[in-house]
Coordinates of C-alpha atoms and ligand atoms in Angstrom, one line a residue:
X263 CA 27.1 14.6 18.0
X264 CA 25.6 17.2 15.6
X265 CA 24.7 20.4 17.0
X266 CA 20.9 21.4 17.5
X267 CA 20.3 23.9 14.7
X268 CA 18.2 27.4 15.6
X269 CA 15.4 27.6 12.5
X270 CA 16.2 31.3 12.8
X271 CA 18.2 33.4 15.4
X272 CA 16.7 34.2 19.2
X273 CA 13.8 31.3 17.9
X274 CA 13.9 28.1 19.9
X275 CA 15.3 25.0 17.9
X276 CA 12.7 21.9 17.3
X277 CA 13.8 20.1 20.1
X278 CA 16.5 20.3 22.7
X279 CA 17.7 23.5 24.4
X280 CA 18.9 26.8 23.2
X281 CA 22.3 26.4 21.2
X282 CA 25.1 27.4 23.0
X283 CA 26.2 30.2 20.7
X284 CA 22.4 31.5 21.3
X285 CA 22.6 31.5 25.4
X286 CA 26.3 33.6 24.8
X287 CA 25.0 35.6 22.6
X288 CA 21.7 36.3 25.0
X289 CA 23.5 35.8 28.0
X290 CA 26.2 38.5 27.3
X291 CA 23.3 41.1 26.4
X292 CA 21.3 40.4 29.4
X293 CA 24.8 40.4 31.3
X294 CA 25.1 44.0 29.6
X295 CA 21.4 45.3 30.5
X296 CA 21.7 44.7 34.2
X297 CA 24.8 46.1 34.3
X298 CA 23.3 49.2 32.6
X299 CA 20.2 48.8 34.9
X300 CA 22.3 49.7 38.0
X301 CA 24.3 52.4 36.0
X302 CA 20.8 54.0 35.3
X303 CA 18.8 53.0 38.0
X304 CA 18.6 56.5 39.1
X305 CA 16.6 57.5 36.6
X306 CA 13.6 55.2 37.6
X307 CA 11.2 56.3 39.6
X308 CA 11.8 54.0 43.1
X309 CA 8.1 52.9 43.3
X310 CA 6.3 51.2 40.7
X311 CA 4.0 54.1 39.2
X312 CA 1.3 51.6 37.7
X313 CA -2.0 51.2 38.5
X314 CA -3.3 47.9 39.9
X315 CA -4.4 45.0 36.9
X316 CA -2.0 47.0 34.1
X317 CA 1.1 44.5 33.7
X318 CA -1.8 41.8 33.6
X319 CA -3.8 44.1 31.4
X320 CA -0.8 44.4 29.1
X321 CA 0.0 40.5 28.8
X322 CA -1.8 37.8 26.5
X323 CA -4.2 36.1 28.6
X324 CA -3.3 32.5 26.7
X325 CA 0.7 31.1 26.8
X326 CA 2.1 31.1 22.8
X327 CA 1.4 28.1 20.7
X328 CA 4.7 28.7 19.2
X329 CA 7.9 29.9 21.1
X330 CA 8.7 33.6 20.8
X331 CA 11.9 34.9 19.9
X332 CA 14.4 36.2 22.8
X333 CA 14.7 39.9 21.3
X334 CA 11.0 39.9 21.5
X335 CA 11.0 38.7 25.2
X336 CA 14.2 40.8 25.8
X337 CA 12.4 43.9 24.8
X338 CA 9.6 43.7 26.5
X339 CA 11.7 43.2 29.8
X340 CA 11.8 47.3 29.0
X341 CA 8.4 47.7 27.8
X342 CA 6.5 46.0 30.4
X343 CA 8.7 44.5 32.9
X344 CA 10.9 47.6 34.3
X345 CA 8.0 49.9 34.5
X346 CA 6.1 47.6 36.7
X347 CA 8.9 47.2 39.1
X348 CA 9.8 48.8 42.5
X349 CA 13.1 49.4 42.5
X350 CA 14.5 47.4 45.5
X351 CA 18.1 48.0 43.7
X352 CA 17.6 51.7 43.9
X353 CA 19.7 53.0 46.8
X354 CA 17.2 55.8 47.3
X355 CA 15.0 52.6 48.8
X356 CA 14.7 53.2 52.4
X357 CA 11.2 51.5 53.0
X358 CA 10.9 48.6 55.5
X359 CA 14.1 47.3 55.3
X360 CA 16.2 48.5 52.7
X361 CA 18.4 45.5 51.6
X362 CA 20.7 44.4 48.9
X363 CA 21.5 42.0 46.1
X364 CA 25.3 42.5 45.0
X365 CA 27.2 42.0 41.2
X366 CA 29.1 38.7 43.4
X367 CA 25.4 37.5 45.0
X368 CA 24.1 37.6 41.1
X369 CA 26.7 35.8 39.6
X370 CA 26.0 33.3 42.6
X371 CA 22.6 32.9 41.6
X372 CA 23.5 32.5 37.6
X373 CA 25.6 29.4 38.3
X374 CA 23.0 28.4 40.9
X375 CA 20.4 28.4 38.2
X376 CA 22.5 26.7 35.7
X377 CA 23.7 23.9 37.9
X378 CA 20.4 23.4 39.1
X379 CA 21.2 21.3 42.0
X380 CA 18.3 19.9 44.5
X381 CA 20.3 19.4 47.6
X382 CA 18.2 16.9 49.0
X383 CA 20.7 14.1 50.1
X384 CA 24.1 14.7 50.5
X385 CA 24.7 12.8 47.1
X386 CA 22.4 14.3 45.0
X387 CA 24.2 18.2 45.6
X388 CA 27.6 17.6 47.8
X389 CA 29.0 20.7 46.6
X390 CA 26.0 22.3 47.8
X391 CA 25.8 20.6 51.1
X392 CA 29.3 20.9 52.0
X393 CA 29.7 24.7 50.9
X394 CA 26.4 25.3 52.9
X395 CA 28.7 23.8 56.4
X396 CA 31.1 26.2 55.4
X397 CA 29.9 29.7 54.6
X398 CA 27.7 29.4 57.4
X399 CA 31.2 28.3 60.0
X400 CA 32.6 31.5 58.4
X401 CA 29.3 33.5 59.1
X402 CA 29.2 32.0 62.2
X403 CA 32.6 33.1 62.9
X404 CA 32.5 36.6 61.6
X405 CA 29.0 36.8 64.2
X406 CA 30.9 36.2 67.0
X407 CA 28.9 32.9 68.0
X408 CA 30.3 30.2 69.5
X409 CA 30.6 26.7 67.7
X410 CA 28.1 25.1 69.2
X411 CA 25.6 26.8 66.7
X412 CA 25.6 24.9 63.8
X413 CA 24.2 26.9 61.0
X414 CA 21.1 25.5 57.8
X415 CA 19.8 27.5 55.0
X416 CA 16.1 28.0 54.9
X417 CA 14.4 30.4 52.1
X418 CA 13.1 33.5 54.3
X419 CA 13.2 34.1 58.4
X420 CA 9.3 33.0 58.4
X421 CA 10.5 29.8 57.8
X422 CA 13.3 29.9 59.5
X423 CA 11.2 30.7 62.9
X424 CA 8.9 28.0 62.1
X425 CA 11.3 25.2 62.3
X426 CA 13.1 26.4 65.5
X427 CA 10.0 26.4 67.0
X428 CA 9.1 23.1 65.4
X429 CA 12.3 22.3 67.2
X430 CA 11.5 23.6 70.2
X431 CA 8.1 21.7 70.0
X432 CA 10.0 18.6 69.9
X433 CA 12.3 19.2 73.0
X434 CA 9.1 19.3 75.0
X435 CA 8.5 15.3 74.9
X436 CA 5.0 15.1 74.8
X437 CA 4.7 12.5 71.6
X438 CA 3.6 15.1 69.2
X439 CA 5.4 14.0 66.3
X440 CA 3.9 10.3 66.9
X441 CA 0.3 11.4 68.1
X442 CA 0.3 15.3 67.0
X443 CA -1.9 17.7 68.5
X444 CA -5.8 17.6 67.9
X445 CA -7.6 15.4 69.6
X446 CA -5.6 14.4 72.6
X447 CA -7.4 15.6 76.4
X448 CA -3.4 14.5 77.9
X449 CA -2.0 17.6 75.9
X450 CA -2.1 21.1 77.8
X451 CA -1.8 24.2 76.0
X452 CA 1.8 24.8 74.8
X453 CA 2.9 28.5 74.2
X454 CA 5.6 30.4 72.5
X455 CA 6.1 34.3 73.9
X456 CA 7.2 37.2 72.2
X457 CA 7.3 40.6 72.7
X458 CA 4.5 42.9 70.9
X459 CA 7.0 44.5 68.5
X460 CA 8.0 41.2 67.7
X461 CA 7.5 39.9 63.9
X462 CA 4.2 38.8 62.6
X463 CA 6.2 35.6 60.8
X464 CA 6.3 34.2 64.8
X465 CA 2.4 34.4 65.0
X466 CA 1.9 33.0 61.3
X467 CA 5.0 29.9 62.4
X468 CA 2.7 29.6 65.8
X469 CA -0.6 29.0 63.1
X470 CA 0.8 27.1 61.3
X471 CA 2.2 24.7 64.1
X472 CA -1.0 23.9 65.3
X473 CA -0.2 25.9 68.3
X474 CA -3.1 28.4 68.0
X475 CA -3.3 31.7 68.6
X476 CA -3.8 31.1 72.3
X477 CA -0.4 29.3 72.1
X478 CA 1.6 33.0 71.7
X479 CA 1.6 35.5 74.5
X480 CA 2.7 39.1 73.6
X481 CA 4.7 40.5 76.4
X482 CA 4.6 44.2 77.2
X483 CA 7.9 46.5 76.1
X484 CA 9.5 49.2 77.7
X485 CA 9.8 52.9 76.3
X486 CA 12.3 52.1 73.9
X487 CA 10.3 48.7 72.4
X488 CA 12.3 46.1 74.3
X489 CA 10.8 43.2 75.5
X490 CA 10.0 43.8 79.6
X491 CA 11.7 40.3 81.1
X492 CA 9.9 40.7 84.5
X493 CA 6.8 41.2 82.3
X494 CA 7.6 37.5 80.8
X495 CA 8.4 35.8 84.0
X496 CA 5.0 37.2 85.2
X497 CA 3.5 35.8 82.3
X498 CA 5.3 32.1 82.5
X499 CA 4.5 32.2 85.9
X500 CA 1.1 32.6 85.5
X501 CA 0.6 30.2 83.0
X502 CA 2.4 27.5 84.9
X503 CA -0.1 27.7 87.7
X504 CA -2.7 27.7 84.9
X505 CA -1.3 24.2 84.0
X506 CA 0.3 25.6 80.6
X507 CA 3.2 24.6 78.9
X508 CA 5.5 27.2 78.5
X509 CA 7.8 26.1 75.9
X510 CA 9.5 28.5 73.9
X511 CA 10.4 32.5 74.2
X512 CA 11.4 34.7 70.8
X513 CA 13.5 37.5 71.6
X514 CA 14.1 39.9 68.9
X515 CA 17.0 41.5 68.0
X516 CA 16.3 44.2 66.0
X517 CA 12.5 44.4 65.5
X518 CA 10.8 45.4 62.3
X519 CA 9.0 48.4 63.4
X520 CA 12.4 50.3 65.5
X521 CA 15.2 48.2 65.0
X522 CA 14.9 48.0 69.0
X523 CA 16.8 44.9 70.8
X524 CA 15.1 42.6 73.2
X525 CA 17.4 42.1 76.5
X526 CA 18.6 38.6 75.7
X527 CA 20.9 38.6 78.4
X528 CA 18.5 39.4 81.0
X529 CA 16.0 36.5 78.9
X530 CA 18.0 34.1 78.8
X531 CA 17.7 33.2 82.9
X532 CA 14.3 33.2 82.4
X533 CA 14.4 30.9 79.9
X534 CA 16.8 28.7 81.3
X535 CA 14.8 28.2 84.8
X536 CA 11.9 27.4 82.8
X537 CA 13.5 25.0 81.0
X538 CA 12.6 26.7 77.5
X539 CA 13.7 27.2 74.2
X540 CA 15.2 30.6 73.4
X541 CA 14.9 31.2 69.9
X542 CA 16.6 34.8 68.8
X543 CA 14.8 36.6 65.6
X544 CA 17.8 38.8 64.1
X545 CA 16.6 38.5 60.6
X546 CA 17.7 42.0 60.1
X547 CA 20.4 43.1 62.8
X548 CA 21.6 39.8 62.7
X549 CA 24.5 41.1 60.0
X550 CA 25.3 44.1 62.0
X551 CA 27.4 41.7 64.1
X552 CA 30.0 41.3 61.5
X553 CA 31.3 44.5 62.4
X554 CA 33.0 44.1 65.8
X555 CA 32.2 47.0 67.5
X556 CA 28.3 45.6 66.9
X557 CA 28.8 42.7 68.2
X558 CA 27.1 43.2 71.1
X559 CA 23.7 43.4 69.9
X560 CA 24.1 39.3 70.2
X561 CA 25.0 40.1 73.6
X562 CA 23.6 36.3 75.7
X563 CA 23.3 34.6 72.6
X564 CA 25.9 32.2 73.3
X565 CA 23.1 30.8 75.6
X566 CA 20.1 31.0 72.8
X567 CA 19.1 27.8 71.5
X568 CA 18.5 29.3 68.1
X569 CA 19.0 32.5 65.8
X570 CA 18.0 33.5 62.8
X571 CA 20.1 36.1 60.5
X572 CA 18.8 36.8 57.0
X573 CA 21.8 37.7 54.5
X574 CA 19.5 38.6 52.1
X575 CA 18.2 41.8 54.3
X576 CA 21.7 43.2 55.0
X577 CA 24.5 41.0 54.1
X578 CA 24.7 42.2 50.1
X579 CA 22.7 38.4 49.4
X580 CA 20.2 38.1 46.4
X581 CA 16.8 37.3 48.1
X582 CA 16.1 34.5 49.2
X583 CA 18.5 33.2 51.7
X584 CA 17.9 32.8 55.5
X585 CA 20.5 31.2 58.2
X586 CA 18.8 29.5 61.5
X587 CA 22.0 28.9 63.6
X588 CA 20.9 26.3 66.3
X589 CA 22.6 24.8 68.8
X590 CA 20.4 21.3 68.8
X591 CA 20.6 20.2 65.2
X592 CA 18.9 16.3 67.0
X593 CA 15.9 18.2 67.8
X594 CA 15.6 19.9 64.3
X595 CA 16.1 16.3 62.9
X596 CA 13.7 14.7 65.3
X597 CA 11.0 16.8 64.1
X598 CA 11.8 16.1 60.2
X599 CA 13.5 13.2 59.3
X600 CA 11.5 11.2 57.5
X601 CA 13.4 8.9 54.9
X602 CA 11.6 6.4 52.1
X603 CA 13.3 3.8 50.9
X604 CA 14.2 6.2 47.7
X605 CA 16.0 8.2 49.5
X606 CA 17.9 5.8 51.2
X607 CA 22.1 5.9 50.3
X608 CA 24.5 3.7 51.8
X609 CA 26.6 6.9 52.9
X610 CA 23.4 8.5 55.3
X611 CA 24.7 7.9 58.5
X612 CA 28.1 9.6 57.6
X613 CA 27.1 12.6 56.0
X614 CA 24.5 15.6 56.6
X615 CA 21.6 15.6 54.2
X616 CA 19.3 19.1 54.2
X617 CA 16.1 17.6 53.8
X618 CA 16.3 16.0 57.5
X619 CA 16.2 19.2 58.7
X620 CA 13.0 20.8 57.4
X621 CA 9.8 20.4 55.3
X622 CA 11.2 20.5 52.0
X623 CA 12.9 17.8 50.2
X624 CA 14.5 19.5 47.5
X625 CA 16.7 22.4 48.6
X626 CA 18.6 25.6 46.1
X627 CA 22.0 25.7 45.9
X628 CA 21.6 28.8 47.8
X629 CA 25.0 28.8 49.7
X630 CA 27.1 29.7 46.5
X631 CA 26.5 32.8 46.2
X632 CA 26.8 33.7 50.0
X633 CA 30.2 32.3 49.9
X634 CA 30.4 34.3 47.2
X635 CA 29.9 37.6 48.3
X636 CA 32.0 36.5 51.8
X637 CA 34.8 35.7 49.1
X638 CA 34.8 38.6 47.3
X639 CA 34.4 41.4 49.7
X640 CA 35.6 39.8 52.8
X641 CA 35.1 40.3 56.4
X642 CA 36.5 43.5 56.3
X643 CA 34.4 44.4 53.4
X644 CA 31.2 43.5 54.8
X645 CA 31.9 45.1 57.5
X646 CA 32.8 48.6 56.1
X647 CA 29.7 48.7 54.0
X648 CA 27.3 48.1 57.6
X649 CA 29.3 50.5 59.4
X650 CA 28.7 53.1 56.6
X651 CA 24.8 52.6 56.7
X652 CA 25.2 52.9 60.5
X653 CA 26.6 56.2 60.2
X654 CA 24.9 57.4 57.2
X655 CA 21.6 56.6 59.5
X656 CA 23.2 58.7 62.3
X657 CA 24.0 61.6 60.3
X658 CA 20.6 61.2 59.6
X659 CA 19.5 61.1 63.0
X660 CA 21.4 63.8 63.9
X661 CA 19.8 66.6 61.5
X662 CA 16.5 65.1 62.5
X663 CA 17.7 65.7 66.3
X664 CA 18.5 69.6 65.5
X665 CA 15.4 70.6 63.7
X666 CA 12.8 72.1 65.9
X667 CA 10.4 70.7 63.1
X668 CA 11.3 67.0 63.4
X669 CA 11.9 64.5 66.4
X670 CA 12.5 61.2 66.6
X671 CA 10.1 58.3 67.7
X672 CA 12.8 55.8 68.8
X673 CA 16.3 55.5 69.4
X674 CA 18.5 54.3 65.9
X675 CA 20.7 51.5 67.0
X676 CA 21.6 50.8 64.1
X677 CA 20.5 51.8 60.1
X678 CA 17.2 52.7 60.6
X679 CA 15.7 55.9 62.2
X680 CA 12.0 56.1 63.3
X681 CA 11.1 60.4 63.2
X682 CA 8.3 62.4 62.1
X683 CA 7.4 65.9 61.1
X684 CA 6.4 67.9 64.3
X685 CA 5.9 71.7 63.1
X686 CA 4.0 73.9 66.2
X687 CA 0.9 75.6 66.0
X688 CA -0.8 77.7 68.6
X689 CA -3.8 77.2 70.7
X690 CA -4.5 73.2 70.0
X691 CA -4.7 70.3 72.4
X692 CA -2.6 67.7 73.0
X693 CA -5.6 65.1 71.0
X694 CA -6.0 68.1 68.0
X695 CA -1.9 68.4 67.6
X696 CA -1.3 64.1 67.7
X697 CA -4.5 63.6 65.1
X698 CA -2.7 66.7 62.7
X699 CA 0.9 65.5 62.9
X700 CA -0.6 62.0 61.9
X701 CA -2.5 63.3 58.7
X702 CA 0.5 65.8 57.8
X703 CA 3.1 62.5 58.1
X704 CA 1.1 60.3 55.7
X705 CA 0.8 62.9 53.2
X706 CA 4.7 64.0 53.5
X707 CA 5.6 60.4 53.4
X708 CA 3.0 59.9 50.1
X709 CA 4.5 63.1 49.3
X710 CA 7.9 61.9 49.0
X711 CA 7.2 58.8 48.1
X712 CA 4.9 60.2 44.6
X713 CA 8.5 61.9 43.3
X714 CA 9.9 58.7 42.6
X715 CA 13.2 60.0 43.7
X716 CA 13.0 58.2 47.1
X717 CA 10.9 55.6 49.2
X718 CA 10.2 55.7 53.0
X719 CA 7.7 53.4 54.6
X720 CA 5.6 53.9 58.2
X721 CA 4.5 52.5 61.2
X722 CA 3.0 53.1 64.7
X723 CA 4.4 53.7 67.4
X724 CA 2.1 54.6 70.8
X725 CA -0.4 54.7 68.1
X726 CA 1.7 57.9 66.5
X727 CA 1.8 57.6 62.6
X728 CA 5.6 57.5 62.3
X729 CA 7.8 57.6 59.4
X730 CA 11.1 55.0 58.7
X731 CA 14.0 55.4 56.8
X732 CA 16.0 52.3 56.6
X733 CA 19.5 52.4 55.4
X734 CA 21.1 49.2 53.6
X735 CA 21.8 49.6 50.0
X736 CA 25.0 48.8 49.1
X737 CA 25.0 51.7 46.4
X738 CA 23.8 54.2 49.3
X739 CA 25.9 57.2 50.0
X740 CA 25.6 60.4 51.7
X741 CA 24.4 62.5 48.8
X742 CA 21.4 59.8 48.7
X743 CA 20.8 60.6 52.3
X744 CA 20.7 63.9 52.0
X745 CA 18.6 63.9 48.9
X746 CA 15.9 62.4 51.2
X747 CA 16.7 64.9 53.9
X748 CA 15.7 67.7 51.2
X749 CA 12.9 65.9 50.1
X750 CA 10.9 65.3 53.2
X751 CA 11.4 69.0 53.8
X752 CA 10.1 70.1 50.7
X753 CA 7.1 68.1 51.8
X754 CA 7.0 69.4 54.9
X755 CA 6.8 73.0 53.4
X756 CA 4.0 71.8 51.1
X757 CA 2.2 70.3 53.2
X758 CA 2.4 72.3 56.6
X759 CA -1.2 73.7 56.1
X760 CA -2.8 70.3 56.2
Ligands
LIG1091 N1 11.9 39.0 61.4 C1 12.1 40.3 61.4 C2 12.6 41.0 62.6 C3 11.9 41.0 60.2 O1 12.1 42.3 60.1 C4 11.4 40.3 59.1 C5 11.1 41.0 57.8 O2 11.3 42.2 57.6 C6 11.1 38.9 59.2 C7 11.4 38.3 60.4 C8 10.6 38.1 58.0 O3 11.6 38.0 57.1 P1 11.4 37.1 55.8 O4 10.8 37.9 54.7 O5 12.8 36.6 55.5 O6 10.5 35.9 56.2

């Protein structure tokens, strides 16, 4: 078999693929580049400092009529590319929830691009199907949940939530994958509860359901964001009596706005007299349990129904890659399974086959590169690096604590502390001082933020403009922390007459 020529070099040949000497040669450089990108990532500003419309205003409107050499594309990755990036990678990040990719999680997702499996049936990907049973039993083990959680790979926690509730939806018998939802006068309303710090991906898995947004109940939390269980069994109660169908409560472990964790152990009675699924959202914390003295975070999970645990927030996992562990896998198929005569194999009924267990048919080989990164840096290894971001975050915490010109909004459980500026003045009320610290947080956080050195991200709590600085980086260390420290005082200096 001759070998497809290249007219010239880095120019695609008439037909066929890229030679192979061209993908080494391209794929060693590109190998090199990211490998310089993280060794000089420090020198990029964290937040993409472009205006809105100028990457589009900088591209060709039309695709080429003839293909483009890969220097060309190669050096406009620097050009245009890199400047219009925020640097997720930079472990100065510290906004929402600072996460990681890894050097193991990218070689994971090379070979997962190259095989280019789509693990549909169990024959069309079994390496992929098998290795997805097994990195998630060793998750599952390094969690601390029982075996009766059997574990699938979605893209994101959004979707995630949406099938355990799909599940859940299922477990309540009322024919709604044969007859579905609109038009029926035999159906009462089914809800879902959550607690008001919860996630907005439950609300948008609830829409998208069908279930309405009368079908989710936001329960109350107490002082420190937890979900108030006597405020939920009020609230199924009440919609009992009001001929509702209670069918499914979302605890969170680890909310996005504090990092605060919902009582499951005190939920789970409820949920269990009610006859009602108990799905847990740890998306984020979920990791944290790796590390044993965490482990309690998961505290009454053995009796959830479901969790989710995204790897790709703080498990060193390229984005995407989400884990719901659930503990009826019939349910999940119930809902789903739906097999054309295509799709049909004579070894179905012995083997596990992802697309019975969600919407999409075709599925990434997304488990290789978690097993991956469990490979390589091993229980231990995992664990080390969360502890680190737990006491990095607690340092933090701590010089927060001491200054009489900062407090903190929330307790830090974990790597991310919830604080704001809180310099004194004289003679102002209680309404005057609130409304000031407000406007003299944004601007310190924009502050910060505008140096490029560092990148913090907000939210409310009681209504109080409050900053976050989320810890998870895998290249974080203490001199970054305390970079950050410096930083927001600085601002605080500048900005103290505001
Ligand atoms: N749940 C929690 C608690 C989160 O913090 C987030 C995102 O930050 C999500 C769910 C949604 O995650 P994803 O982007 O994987 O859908």
């Amino acid at each position: 078999m001759s070998k497809p020529q290249t007219a010239q070099p880095g120019l695609a040949p008439d037909l066929g693929d890229m030679t192979s000497d061209e993908f080494r040669r391209f794929g060693h450089e590109l190998i090199d580049w990211v490998a310089d990108y993280f060794e000089n990532i420090e020198q990029l500003p964290v937040l993409a400092q472009i205006e809105p419309g100028e990457l589009k205003a900088q591209l060709p409107a039309s695709p080429p009529e003839q293909g483009e050499s890969m220097d060309l594309i190669i050096a406009d990755l620097d050009k245009l590319i890199v400047p219009a990036l925020t640097h997720w990678s930079h472990p100065a990040f510290h906004a929402y929830f600072a996460t990681s990719t890894s050097g193991p999680g990218i070689l994971g997702e090379l070979l997962t691009a190259a095989f280019d499996n789509k693990a549909m049936l169990w024959r069309t990907s079994p390496a992929s199907t098998e290795l997805e049973e097994v990195a998630l039993d060793w998750l599952r083990q390094m969690m601390g949940l029982d075996a009766g959680m059997s574990g699938i790979i979605y893209d994101t926690a959004s979707v995630s939530s949406m099938h355990a509730i799909a599940a859940a939806r299922e477990g309540v018998e009322q024919r709604i994958r044969e007859d579905g939802m609109s038009g029926r006068s035999d159906l009462p309303l089914l809800r879902v509860y959550e607690s008001e710090q919860a996630h907005s991906s439950i609300e948008k898995a609830v829409l998208t359901l069908g279930l309405g947004q009368r079908g989710l109940r936001k329960i109350p939390t107490d002082s420190e964001f937890r979900m108030d269980p006597k405020a939920l069994a009020a609230a199924i109660d009440e919609d009992k009596r009001n001929g509702y169908i209670p069918f499914c409560i979302v605890a969170t472990v680890g909310t996005t706005s504090t990092s605060s964790i919902d009582p499951v152990r005190e939920i789970v009675p409820i949920s269990e007299e009610h006859t009602m699924w108990l799905h847990v959202d740890a998306a984020y914390a979920g990791s944290a349990a790796v590390v044993p003295e965490f482990r309690h975070i998961l505290d009454g999970c053995e009796r959830a129904d479901s969790i989710v645990v995204n790897p790709h927030k703080w498990l060193f996992t390229p984005f995407d890659l989400s884990v719901l562990y659930c503990r009826h896998m019939d349910l999940l198929r119930r809902a789903f399974s739906l097999v054309p005569e295509y799709l049909r194999t004579p070894e179905q009924e012995k083997v596990r086959s992802g697309s019975d267990y969600g919407i999409q048919l075709g599925r990434r080989f997304r488990a290789l590169k978690l097993w991956m990164v469990i490979r390589y840096f091993g229980h231990e290894g995992l664990a080390a690096r969360i502890r680190e971001h737990c006491r990095l975050a607690r340092l933090f915490a701590s010089w927060v604590e001491e200054s009489p010109d900062w407090e903190l909004m929330a307790p830090a459980p974990l790597a991310l502390v919830c604080f704001r500026a809180c310099p004194r003045r004289e003679e102002e009320t209680e309404g005057q001082r609130e409304q000031r610290l407000d406007t003299l947080n944004e601007a310190i956080m924009h502050g910060v933020n505008a140096t490029g050195k560092a990148l913090l991200s907000h939210t409310k709590l009681n209504d109080r403009l409050t900053l976050r600085l989320s810890i998870g980086n895998i290249r974080t260390t203490e001199r970054h922390v305390r970079q950050v420290w410096e930083l927001l005082n600085e601002q605080l200096r500048k900005s103290h007459t505001v």
